[in-house]
Coordinates of C-alpha atoms in Angstrom, one line a residue:
Chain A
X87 CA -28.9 1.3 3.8
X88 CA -26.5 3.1 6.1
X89 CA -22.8 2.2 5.9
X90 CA -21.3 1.9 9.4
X91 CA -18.1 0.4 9.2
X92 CA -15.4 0.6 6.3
X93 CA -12.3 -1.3 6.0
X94 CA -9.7 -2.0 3.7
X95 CA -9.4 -5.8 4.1
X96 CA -7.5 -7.9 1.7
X97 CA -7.7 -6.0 -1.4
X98 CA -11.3 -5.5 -0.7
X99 CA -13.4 -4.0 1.7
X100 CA -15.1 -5.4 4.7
X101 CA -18.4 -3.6 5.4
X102 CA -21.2 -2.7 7.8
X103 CA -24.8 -1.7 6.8
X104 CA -27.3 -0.9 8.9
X105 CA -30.9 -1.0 7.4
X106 CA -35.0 -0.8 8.1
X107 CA -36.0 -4.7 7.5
X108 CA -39.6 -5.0 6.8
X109 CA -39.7 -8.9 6.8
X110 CA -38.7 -9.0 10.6
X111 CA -39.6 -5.2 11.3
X112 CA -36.8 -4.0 12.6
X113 CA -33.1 -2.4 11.9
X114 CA -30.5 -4.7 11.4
X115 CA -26.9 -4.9 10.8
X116 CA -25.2 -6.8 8.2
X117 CA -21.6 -7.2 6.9
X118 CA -20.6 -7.4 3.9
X119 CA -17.0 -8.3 2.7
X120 CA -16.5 -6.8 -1.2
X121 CA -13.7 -8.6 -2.7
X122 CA -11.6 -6.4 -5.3
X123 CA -13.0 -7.4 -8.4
X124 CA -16.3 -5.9 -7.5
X125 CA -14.4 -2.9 -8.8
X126 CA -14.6 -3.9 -12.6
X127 CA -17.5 -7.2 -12.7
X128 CA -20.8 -8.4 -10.5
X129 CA -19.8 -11.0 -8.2
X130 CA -21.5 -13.9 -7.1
X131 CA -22.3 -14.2 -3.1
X132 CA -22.0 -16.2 -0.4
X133 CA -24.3 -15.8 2.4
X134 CA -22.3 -17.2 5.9
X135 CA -25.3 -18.1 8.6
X136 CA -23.6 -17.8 12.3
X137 CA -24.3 -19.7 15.7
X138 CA -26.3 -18.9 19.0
X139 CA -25.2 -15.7 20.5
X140 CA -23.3 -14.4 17.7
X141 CA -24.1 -11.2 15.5
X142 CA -23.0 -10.0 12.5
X143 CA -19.2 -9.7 13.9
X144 CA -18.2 -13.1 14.2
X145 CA -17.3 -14.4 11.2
X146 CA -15.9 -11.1 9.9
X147 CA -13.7 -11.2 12.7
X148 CA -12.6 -14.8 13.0
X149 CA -13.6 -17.0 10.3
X150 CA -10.9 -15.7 8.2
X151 CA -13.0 -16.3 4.8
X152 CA -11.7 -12.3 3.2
X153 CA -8.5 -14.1 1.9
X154 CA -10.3 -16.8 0.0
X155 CA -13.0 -14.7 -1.3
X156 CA -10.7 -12.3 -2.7
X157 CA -9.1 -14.4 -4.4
X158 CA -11.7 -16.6 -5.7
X159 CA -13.9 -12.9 -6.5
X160 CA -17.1 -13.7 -4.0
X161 CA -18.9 -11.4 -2.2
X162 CA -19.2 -12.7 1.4
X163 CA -22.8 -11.6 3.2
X164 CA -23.0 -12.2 7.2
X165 CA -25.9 -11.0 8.7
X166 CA -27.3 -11.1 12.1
X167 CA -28.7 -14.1 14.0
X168 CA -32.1 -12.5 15.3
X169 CA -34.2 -9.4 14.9
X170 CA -33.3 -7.0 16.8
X171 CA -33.9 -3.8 19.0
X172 CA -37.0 -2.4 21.5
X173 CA -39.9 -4.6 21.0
X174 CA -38.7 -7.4 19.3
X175 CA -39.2 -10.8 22.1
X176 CA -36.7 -12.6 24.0
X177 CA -36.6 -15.1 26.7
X178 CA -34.3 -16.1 29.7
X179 CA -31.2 -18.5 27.8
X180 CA -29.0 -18.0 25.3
X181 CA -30.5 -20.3 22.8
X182 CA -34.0 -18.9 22.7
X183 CA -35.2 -14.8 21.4
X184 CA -32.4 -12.7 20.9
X185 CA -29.4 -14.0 19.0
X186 CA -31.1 -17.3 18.8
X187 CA -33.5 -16.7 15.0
X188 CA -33.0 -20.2 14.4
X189 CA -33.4 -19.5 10.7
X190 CA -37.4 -20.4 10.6
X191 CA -41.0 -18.3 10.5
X192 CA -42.6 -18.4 14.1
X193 CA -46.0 -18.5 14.1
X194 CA -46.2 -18.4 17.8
X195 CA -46.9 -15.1 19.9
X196 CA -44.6 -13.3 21.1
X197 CA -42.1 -14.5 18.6
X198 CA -44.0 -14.2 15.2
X199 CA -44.1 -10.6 15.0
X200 CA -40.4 -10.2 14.7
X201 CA -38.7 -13.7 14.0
X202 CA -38.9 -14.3 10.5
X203 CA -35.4 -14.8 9.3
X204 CA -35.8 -17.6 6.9
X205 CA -37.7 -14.9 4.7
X206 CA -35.5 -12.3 5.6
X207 CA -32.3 -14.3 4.6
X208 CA -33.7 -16.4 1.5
X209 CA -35.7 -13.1 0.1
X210 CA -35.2 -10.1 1.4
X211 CA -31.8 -10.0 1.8
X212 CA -30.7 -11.0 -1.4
X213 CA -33.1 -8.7 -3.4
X214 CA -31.3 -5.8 -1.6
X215 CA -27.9 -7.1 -1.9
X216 CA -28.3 -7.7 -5.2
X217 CA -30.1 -4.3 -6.1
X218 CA -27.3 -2.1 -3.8
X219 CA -24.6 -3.8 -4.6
X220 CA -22.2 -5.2 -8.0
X221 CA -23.5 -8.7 -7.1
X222 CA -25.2 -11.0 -9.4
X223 CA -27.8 -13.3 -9.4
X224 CA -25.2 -16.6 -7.9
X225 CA -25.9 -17.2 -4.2
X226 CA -24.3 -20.1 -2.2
X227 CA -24.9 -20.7 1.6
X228 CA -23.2 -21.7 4.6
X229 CA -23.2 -21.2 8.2
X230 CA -22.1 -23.1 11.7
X231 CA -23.9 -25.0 14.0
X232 CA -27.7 -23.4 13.8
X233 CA -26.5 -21.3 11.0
X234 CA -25.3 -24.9 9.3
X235 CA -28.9 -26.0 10.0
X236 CA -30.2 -22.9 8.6
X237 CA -28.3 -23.1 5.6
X238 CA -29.3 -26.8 4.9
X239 CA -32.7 -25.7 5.3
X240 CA -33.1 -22.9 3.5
X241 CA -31.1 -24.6 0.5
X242 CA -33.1 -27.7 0.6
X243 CA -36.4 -25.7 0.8
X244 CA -35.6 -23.7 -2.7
X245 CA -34.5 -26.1 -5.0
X246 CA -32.4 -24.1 -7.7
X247 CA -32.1 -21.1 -5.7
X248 CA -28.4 -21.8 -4.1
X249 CA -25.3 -23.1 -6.3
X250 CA -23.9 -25.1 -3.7
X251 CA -24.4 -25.4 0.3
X252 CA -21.6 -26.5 3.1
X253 CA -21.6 -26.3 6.6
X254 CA -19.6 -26.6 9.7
X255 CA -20.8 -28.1 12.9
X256 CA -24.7 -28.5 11.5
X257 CA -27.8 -28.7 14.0
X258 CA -28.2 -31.4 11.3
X259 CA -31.5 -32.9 13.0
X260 CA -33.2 -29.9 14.5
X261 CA -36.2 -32.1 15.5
X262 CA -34.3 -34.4 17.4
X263 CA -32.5 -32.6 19.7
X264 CA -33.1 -30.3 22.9
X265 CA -32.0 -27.7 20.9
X266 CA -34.3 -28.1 18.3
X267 CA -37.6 -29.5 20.1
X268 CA -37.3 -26.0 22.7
X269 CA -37.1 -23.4 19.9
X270 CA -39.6 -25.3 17.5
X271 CA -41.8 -25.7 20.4
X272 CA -41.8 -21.9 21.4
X273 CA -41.7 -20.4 18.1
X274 CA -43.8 -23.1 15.8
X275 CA -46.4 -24.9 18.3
X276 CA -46.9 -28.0 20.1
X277 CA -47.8 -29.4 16.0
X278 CA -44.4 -31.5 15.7
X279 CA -45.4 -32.1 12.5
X280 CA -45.4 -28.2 11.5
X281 CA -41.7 -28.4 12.9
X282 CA -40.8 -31.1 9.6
X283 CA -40.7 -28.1 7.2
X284 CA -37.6 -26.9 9.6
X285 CA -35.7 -30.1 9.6
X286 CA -33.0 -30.9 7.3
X287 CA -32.9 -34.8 7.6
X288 CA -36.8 -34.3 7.0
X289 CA -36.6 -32.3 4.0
X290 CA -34.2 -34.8 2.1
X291 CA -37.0 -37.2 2.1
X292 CA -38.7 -34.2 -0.9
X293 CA -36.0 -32.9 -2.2
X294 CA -36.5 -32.5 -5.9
X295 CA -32.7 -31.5 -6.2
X296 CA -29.4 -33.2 -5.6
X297 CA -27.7 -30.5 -4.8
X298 CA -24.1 -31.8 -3.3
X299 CA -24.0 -31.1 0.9
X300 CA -20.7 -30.4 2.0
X301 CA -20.5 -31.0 6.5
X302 CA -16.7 -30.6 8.6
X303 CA -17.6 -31.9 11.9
X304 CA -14.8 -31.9 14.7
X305 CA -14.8 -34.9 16.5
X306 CA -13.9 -33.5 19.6
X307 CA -17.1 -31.2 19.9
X308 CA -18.7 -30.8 22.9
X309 CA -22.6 -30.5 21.5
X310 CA -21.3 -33.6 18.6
X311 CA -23.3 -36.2 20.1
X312 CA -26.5 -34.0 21.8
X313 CA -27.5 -31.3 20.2
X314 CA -25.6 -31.9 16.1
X315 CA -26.3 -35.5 15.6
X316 CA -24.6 -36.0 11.4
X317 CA -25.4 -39.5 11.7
X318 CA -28.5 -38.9 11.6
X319 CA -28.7 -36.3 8.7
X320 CA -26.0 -38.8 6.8
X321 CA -28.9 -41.9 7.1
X322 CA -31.5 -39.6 5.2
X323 CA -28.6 -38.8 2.7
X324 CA -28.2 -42.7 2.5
X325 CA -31.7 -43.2 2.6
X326 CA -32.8 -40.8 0.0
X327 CA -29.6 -41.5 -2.1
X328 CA -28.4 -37.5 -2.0
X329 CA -24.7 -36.5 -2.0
X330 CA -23.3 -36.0 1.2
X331 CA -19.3 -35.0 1.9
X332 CA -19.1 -35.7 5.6
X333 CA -15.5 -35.1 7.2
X334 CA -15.3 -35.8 10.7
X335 CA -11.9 -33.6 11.3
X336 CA -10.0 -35.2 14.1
X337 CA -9.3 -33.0 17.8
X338 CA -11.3 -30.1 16.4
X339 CA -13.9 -28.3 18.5
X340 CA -17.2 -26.1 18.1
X341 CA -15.2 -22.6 17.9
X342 CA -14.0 -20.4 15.3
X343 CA -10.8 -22.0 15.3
X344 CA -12.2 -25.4 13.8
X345 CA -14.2 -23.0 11.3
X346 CA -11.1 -21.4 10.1
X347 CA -9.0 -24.4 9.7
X348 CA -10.9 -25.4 6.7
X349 CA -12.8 -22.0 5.5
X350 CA -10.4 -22.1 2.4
X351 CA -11.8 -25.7 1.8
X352 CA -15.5 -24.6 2.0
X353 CA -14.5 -21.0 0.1
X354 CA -13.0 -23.2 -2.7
X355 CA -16.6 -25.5 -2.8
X356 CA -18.4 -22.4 -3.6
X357 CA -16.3 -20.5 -5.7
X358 CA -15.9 -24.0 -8.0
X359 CA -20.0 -23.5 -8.2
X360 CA -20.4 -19.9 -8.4
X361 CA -17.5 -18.8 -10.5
X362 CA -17.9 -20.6 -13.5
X363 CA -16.5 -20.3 -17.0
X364 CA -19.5 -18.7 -18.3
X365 CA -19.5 -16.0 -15.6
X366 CA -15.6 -15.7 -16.0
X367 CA -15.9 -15.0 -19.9
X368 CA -18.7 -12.4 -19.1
X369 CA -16.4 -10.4 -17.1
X370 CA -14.7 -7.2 -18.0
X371 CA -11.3 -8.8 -17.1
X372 CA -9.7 -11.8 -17.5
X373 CA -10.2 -14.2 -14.5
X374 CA -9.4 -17.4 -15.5
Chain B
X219 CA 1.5 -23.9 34.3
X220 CA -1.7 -24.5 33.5
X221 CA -3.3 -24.8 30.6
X222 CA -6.9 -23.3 29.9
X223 CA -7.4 -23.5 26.9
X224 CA -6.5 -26.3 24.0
X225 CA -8.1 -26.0 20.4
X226 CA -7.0 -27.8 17.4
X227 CA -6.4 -25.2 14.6
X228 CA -4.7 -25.8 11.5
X229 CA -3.3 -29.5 12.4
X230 CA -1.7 -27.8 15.5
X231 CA -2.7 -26.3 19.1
X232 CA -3.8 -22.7 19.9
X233 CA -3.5 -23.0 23.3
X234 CA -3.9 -20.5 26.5
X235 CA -1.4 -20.9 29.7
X236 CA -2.2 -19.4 33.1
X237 CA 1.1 -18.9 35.5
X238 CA 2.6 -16.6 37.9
X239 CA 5.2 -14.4 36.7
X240 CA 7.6 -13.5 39.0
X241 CA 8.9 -10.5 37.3
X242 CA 5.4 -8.7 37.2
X243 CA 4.3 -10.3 40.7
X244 CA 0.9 -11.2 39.2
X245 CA -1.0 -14.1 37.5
X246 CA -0.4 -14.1 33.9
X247 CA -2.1 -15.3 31.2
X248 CA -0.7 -16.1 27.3
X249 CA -1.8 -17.6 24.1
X250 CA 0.7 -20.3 22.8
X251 CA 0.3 -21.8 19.0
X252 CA 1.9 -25.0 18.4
X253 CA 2.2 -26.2 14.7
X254 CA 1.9 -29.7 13.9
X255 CA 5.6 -29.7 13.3
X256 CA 6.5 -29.8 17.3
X257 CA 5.3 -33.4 17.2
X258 CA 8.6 -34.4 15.4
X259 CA 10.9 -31.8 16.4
X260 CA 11.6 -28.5 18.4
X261 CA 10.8 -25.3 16.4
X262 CA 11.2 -21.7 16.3
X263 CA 9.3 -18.8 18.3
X264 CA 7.6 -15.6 17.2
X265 CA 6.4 -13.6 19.9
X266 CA 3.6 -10.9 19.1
X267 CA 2.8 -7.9 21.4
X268 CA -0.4 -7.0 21.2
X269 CA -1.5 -3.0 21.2
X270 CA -3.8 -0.9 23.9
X271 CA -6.8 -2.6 25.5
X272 CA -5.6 -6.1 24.3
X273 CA -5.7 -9.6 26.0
X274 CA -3.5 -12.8 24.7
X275 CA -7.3 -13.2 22.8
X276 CA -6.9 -10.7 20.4
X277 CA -4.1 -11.7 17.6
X278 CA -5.5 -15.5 18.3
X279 CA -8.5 -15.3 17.3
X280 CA -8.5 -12.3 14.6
X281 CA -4.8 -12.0 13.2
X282 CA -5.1 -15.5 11.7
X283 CA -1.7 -16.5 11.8
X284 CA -1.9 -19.4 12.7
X285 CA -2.1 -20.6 8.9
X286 CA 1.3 -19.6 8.4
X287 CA 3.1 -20.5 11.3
X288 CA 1.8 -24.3 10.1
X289 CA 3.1 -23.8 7.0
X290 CA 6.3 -22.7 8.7
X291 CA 6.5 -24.6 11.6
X292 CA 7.0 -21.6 14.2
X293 CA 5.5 -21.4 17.5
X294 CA 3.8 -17.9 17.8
X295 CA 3.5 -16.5 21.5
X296 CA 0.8 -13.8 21.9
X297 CA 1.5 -12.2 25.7
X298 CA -0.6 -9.9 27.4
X299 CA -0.2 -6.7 27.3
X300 CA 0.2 -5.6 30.9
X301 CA 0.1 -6.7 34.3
X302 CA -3.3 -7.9 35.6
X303 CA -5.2 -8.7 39.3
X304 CA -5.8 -7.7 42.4
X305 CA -3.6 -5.5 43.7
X306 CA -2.3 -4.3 40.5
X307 CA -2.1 -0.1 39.6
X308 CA -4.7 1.3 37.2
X309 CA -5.4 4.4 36.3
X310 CA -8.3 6.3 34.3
X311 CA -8.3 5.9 30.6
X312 CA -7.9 2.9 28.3
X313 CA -4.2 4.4 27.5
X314 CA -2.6 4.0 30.9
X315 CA -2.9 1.2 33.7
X316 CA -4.3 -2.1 32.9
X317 CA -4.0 -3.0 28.8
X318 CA -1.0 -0.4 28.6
X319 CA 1.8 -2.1 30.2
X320 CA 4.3 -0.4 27.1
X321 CA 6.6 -2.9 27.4
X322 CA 8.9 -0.5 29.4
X323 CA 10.0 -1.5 33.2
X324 CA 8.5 1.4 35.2
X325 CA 10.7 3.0 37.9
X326 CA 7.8 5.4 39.4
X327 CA 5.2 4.6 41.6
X328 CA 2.5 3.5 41.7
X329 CA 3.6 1.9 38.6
X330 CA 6.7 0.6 39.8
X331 CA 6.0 -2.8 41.6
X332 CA 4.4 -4.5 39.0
X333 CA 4.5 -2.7 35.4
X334 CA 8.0 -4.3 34.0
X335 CA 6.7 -5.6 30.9
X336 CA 10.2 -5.6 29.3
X337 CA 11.9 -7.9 31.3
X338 CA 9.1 -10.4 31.3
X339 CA 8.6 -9.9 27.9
X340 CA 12.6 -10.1 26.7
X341 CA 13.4 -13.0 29.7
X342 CA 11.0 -14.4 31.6
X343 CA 8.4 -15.6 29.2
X344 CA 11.0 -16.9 26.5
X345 CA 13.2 -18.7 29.1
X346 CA 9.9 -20.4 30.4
X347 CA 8.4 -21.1 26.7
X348 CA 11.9 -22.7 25.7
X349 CA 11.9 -24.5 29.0
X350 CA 8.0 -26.1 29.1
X351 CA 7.6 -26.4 25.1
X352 CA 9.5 -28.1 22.1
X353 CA 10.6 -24.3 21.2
X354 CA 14.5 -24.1 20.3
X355 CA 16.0 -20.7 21.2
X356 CA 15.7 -19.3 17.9
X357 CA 13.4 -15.9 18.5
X358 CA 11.8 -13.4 16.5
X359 CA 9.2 -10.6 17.7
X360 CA 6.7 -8.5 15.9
X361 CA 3.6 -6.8 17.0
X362 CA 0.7 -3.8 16.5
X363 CA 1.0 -0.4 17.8
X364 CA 2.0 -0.3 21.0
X365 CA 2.9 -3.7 20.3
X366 CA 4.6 -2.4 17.5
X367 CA 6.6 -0.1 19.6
X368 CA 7.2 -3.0 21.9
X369 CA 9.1 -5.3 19.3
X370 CA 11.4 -3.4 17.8
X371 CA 12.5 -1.2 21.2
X372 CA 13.4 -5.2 22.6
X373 CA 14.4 -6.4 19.6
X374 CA 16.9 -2.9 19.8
X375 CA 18.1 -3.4 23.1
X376 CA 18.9 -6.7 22.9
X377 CA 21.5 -7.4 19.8
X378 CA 21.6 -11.0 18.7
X379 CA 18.8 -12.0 20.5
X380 CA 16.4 -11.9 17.6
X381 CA 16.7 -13.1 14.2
X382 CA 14.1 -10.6 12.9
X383 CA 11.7 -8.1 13.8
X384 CA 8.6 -6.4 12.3
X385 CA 5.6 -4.0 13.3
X386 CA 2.5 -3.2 12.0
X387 CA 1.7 0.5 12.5
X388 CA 3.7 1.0 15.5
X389 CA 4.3 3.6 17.7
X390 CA 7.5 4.7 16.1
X391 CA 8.9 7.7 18.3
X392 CA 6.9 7.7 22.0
X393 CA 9.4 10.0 23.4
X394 CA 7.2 13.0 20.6
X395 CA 4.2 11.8 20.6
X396 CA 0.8 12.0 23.1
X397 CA 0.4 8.6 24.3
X398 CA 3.8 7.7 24.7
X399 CA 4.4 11.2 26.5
X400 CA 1.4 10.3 29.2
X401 CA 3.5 6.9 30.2
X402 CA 7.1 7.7 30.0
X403 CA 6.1 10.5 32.5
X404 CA 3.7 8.5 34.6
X405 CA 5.6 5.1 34.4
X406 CA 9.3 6.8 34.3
X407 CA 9.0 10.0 35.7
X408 CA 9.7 13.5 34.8
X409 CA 13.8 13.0 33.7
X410 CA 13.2 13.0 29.4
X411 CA 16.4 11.8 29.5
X412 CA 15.6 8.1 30.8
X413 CA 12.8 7.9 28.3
X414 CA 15.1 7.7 25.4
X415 CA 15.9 4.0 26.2
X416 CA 12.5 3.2 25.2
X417 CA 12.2 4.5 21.9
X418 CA 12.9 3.0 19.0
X419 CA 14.1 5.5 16.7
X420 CA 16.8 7.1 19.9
X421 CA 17.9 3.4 20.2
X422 CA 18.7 3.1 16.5
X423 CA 21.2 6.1 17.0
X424 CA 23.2 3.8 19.3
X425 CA 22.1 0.3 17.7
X426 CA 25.2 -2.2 17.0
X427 CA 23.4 -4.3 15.2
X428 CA 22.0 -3.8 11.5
X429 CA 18.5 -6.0 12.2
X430 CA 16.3 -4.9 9.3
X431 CA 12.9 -3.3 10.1
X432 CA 9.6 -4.6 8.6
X433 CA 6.8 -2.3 8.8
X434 CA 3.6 -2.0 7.4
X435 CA 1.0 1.2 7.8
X436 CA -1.8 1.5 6.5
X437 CA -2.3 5.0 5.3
X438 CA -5.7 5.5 6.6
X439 CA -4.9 4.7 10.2
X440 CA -6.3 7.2 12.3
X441 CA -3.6 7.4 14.5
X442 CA -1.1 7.8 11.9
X443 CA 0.0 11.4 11.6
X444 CA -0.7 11.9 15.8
X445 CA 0.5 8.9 17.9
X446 CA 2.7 6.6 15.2
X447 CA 4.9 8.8 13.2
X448 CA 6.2 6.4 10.7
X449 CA 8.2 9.2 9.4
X450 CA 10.3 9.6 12.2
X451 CA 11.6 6.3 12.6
X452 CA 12.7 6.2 8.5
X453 CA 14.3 9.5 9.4
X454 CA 16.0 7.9 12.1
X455 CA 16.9 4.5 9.9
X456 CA 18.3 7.3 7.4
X457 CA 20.7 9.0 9.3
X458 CA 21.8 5.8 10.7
X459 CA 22.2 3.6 7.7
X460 CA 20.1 1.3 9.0
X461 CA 18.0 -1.5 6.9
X462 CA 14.1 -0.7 6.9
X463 CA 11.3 -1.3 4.7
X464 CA 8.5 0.6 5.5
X465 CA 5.4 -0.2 3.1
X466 CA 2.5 2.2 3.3
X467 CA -0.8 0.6 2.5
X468 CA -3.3 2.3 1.1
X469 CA -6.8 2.3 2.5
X470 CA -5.8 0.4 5.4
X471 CA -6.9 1.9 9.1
X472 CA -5.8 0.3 12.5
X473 CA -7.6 -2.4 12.9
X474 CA -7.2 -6.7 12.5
X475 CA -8.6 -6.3 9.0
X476 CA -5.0 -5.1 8.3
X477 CA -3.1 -6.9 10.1
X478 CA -4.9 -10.4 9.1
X479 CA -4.4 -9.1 5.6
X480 CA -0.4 -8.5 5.5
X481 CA -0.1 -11.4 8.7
X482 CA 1.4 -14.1 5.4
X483 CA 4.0 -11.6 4.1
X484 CA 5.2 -10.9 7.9
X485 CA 5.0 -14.6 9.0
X486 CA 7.6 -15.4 5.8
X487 CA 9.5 -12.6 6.9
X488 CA 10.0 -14.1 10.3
X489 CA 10.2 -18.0 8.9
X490 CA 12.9 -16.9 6.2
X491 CA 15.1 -16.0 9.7
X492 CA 14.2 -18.6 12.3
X493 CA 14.0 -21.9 9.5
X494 CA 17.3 -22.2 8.2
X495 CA 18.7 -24.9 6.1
X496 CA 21.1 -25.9 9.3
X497 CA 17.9 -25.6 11.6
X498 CA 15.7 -27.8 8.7
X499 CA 18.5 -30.2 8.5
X500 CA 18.9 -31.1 12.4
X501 CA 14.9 -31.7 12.3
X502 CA 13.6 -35.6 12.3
X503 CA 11.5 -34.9 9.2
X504 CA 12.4 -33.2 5.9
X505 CA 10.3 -29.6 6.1
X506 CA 12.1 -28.1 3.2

């Protein structure tokens, strides 16, 4: 792993690595934000999945999550949204190839040489984070928009694997909305029922685990009623009887702005599940 | 006035204003937060020049103030940083021209007929901010680098028109160092002399009023020893008896990540100022 960016940032450091990723083949950037107790314990992470179009940047820049996750001691993990680089596919639109990973294995050519980033974010990246880095074995997830659908997703899919889930602006019903049905059909096949493995509302049906889903929603969001669709994802949470905390925050948009309005709210969720008395008393210092 | 932008962000507005500003002869456009407080009551202002290259966007969506001036109820103001359009001088390099107004008035041309940054800056905008918003005339002015440079050379010019002032690595002494060299001479011409009413630490020799100085620098800026020169202004505050406290930060460089990690401290600088108990008790509510 290459470091390419350095920066004191709250006590910690806000990082950039650049590595070789063999699940998607290909280099890819990831940041990294080290709180300041790295310095003397392991921390538990956070993995933050990011929108359409975004890279690794975004939430480092604007989500405003360092404050909270120094204080609370989490490492904060924001990786790209697609492969990357000379080879890998992309099509015409913003919300297909490039920057648009959707969070799922393709099985379709062109895009299942490269777009793989459900493995690369539930596995590979969290065997090298935790073998590079003083994190520890306590991973939550959370993202925005199709990273809030691939957090919900990959959470639902590994029961046990996560400590606790949120998201903000969820594709909560990938399946039922344009979306959805365009990327599934390019990068999973004209099978709609291969594209249920995908589908958050269609996962709570199995789900062998209650874990507790977190969702802020602004109510003034443009893609709300087309393309996000909670009602739906909060009728197979009634359905299926799993917890659900769905806010519907009043005048808030689809931009960073909504995001970090309440990232000290969803910072607090995980840290109540990943920092917890047992971990605290394991520490070399005093946390409590 | 017209608005083009409006995003709820932490119970308040970040908003964006286009308008023509008659001082620069141009089109202008600036980032305006509102805290939920100026739904009951006209509040405070905090204007923030931004540094080099920089558009309203910048502090708005990476300083993350906007927590604070909710907490605070104070309007921040986020300019830009130069004259923009058609018609407009620029020059090669990302340190003169478009993005590097200075927040001087020029006297030379090209420069002359629009770049007078100053005057919009210290007049214009706050007469039309406390004329189109529920802003009181209670004013404080911080900013970053260049911005830096910007706040306390207006704030120093102008006694008793700010309650407070603070910079984050500014551009201490531009009169001795390379970048502000390159515009005094372009933007004022050849005569040294006439620069000296742009630089801070030449304006404290002459300053009538003891406004205390907050500034922060990180001590791994890259620009710190060439272009900022701390160390001069403290000389300067020294042999003038003037209030300053400078805080060196180590492992900080130049970028956001600093300034969205000291932004609180600085906001509470500015609140302590602009919210006093006469100003709380006038107010509809009770925001003690």
């Amino acid at each position: 792993m290459q470091r390419i960016e350095h920066r004191a940032c709250f006590g910690g450091w806000q990082e950039v690595y650049r590595h070789r990723s063999d699940t998607l083949g290909c280099e890819m950037n990831v940041g990294i934000y080290l709180p300041p107790q790295v310095t003397v314990q392991s921390c538990p992470v956070l993995y933050w999945l990011s929108d359409l179009t975004c890279s690794e940047q975004n939430a480092m820049t604007k989500a405003g999550f360092q404050r909270y996750a120094a204080e609370h001691g989490v490492i904060v993990v924001t990786p790209d949204t697609s492969p990357r680089g000379a080879g890998v596919a992309d099509a015409e639109g913003y919300d297909i190839g490039l920057g648009a990973g959707f969070y799922i294995n393709a099985t379709q050519p062109p895009w299942a040489e490269h777009y793989r980033m459900h493995d690369y974010i539930a596995q590979e990246l969290p065997a090298m984070i935790e073998a590079h880095f003083p994190a520890t074995d306590a991973r939550s997830i959370s993202g925005h928009s199709m990273g809030g659908h691939g957090a919900l997703v990959i959470a639902l899919r590994a029961p046990g694997r996560y400590r606790s889930v949120s998201a903000f602006a969820p594709i909560a019903a990938p399946t039922q909305v344009p979306w959805g049905q365009k990327i599934f059909r390019a990068y999973l096949g004209d099978d709609e029922a291969s594209w249920r493995a995908w589908d958050a509302c269609a996962l709570l049906a199995n789900a062998s685990e209650r874990l507790p889903l977190l969702i802020d929603q602004g109510d003034a969001d443009e893609f709300l009623a087309t393309q996000l669709r909670p009602d739906l994802l909060q009728a197979a949470c009634v359905a299926t009887d799993h917890p659900l905390t769905l806010r519907l925050q009043p005048g808030y948009d689809h931009s960073y702005y909504f995001i970090a309005s309440f990232i000290a709210e969803h910072m607090a969720w995980h840290a109540a599940a990943l920092v917890r008395p047992s971990d605290r008393a394991s520490g070399w210092i005093g946390t409590g």
